[in-house]
Coordinates of C-alpha atoms in Angstrom, one line a residue:
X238 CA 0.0 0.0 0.0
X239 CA 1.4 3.7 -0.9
X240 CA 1.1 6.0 1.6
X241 CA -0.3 9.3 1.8
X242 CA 2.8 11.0 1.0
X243 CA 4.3 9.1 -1.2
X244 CA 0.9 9.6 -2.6
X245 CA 1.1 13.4 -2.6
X246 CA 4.7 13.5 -4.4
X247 CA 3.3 11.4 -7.4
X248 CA 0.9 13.5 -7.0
X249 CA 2.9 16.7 -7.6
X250 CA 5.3 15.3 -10.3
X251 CA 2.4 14.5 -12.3
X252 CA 1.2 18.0 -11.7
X253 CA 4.9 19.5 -13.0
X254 CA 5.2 17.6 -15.8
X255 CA 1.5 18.4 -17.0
X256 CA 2.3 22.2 -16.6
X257 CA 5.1 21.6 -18.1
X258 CA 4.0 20.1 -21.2
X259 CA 1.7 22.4 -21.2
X260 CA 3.5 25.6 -21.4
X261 CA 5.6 24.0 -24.6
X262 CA 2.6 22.6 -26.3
X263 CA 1.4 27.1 -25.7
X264 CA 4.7 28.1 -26.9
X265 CA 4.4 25.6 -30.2
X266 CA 1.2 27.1 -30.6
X267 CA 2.0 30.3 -30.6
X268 CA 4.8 29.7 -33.4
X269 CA 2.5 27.9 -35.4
X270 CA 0.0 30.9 -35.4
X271 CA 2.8 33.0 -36.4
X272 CA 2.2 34.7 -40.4
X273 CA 3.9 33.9 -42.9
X274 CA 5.2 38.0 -43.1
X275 CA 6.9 37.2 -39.3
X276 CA 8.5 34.2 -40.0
X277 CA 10.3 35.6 -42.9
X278 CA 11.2 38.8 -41.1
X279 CA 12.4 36.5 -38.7
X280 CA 14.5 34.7 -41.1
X281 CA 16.0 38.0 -42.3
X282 CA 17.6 39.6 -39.7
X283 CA 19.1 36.1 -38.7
X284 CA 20.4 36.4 -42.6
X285 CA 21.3 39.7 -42.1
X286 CA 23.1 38.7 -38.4
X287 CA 24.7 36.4 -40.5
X288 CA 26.1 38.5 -42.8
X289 CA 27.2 41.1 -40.4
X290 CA 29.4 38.3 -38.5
X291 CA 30.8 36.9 -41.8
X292 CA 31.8 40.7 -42.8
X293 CA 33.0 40.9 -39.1
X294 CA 35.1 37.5 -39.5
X295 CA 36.8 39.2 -42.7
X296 CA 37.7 42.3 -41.4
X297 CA 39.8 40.6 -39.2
X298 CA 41.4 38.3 -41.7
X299 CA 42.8 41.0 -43.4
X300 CA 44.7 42.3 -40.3
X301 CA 45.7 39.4 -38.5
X302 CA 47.3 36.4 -39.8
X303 CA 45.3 32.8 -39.9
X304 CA 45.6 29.2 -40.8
X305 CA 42.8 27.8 -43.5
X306 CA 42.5 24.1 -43.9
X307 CA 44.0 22.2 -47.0
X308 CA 41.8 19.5 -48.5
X309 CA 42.7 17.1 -51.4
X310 CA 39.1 18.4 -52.2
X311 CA 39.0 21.8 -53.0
X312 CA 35.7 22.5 -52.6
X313 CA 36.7 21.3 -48.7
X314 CA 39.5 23.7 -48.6
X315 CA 39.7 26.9 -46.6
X316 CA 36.6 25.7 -44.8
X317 CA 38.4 25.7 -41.8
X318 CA 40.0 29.3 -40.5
X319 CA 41.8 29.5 -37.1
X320 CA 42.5 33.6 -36.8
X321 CA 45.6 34.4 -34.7
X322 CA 44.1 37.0 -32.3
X323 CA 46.7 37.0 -29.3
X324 CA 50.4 37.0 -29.0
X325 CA 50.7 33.6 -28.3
X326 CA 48.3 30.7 -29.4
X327 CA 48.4 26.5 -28.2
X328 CA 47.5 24.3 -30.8
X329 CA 46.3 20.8 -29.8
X330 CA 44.0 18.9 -28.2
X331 CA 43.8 20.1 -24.8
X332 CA 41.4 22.2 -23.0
X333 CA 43.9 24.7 -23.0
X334 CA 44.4 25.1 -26.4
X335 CA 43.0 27.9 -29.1
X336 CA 43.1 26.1 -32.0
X337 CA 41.7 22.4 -31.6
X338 CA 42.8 19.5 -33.5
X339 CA 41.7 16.2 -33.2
X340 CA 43.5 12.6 -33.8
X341 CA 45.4 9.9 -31.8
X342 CA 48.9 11.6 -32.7
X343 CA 47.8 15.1 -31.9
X344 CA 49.1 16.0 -28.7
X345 CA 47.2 18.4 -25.8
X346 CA 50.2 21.0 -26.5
X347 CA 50.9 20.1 -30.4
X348 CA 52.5 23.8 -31.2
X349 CA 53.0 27.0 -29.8
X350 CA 52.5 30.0 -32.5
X351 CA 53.9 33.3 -31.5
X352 CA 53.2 36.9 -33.3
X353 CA 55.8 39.4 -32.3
X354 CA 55.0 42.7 -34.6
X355 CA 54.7 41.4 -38.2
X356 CA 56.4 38.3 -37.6
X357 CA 55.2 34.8 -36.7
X358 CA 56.8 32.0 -35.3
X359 CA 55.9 28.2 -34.2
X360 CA 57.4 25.8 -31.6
X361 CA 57.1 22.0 -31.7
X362 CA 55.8 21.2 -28.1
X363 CA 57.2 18.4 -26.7
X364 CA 58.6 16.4 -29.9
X365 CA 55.4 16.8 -32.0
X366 CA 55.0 15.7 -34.7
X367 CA 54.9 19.6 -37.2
X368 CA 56.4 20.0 -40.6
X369 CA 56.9 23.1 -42.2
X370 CA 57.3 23.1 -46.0
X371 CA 58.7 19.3 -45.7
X372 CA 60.9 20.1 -43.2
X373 CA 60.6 18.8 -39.5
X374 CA 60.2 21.5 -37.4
X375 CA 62.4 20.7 -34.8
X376 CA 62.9 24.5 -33.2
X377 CA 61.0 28.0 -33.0
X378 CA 60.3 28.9 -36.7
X379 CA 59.8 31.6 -38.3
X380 CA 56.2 31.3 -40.4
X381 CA 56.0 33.5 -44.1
X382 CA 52.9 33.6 -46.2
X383 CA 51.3 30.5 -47.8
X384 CA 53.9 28.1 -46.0
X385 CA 52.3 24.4 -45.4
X386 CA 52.0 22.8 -42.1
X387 CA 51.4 19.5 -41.7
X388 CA 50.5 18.6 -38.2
X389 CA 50.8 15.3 -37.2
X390 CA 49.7 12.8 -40.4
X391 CA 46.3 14.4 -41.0
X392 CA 45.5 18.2 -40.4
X393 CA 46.9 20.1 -43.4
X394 CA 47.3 24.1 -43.0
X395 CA 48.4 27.3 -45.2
X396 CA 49.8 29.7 -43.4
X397 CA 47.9 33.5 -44.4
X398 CA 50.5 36.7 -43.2
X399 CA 48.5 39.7 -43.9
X400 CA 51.8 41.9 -43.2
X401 CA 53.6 39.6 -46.5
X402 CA 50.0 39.2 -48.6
X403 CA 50.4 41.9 -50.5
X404 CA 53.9 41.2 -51.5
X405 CA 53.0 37.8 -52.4
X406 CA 50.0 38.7 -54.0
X407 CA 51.2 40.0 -57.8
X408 CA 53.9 37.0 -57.9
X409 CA 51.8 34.3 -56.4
X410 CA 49.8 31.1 -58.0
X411 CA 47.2 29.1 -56.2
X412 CA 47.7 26.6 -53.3
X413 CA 45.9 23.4 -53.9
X414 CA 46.2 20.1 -51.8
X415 CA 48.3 17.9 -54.9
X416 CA 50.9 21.1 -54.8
X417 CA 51.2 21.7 -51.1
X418 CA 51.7 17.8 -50.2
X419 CA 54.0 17.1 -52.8
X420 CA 57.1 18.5 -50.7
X421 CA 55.3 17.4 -47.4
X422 CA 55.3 13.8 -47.9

C-alpha cells in the first residue's frame, strides 16, 4: 500500500510535468499561429546577423594572420580558418588550447605560435610531430605567407600573413592540396 505521501509527491510530479507540457505545447502554438510575413522577417535579420558576423570574420582576416585548412578536395579547402588573435596561441587537443585539432597523434600541447609585430613564429611542443614546408620542425620557426603545415599525419594548413600578402600577392599562384603535399610527404 502507498502512503499518503508518497501519494502526494506522485501526485505533484504528475502535476509538473503536466504544466510543463503544457507551457511547450502554448509556446508551439503560438509559433505555429505566427504569419507567414513574421517568419520571414524572422529569417531575415538572422540572414542579415549572419552577414554582419561573416563581414565581421573578414575584417579581421585582413589584419591578423590565420591558418585555412588544406583538403585534397577543394571545394573542402579553406573551410576551416583559425584567426591568430593573441600574442601567443596552443595548438592541440587540450582544454587549454586555441586552435583544436583532433587525432590519436595530436598532442594536448601540439604547437605554440607566436606573433611578435609582423612576424610569426611556431614551436614543436614536446617532440610533436609539425612540418613546415617538408621540413621537420624541430625548433622556434619563423612562419612566411602560404607556407604548409602539416601537423601530425592528418591536419593540413596554409599559413595567411597579412603583413607579407600583399607582397606575395602579384607574384603568387594558387595553393591546392596535390601542390602543397608534394614536398610534405
Amino acid at each position: 500500500e502507498v502512503s499518503e505521501e508518497e501519494k502526494e509527491r506522485i501526485r505533484k510530479e504528475i502535476e509538473e510535468e503536466m504544466r510543463a507540457q503544457m507551457l511547450e505545447n502554448q509556446k508551439a502554438l503560438e509559433d505555429s499561429s505566427k504569419s507567414a510575413a513574421e517568419k520571414l522577417a524572422e529569417m531575415e535579420k538572422a540572414m542579415e546577423e549572419e552577414k554582419i558576423k561573416r563581414q565581421a570574420e573578414d575584417e579581421k582576416r585582413k589584419k591578423k594572420p590565420y591558418l585555412w585548412n588544406l583538403n585534397e578536395d577543394p571545394a573542402l579547402s579553406g573551410i576551416v580558418c583559425h584567426v591568430i588573435e593573441r600574442t601567443k596561441v596552443l595548438v592541440g587537443k587540450g582544454d587549454k588550447c586555441q586552435v583544436k585539432l583532433t587525432g590519436l597523434s595530436i598532442m594536448d600541447e601540439h604547437a605554440l605560435i607566436e606573433v611578435d609585430k609582423q612576424n610569426i613564429y611556431l614551436t614543436a611542443r614536446m617532440n610533436a610531430k609539425i612540418t613546415l614546408n617538408g621540413e621537420n620542425v624541430v625548433a622556434k620557426t619563423e612562419l612566411h605567407h602560404n607556407d604548409r603545415l602539416l601537423f601530425s599525419a592528418g591536419h593540413v594548413y596554409v599559413v595567411h600573413h597579412p603583413y607579407q600578402f600583399k607582397k606575395a600577392a602579384k607574384k603568387e599562384k594558387s595553393t591546392d592540396c596535390d601542390s602543397a603535399l608534394i614536398p610534405l610527404l
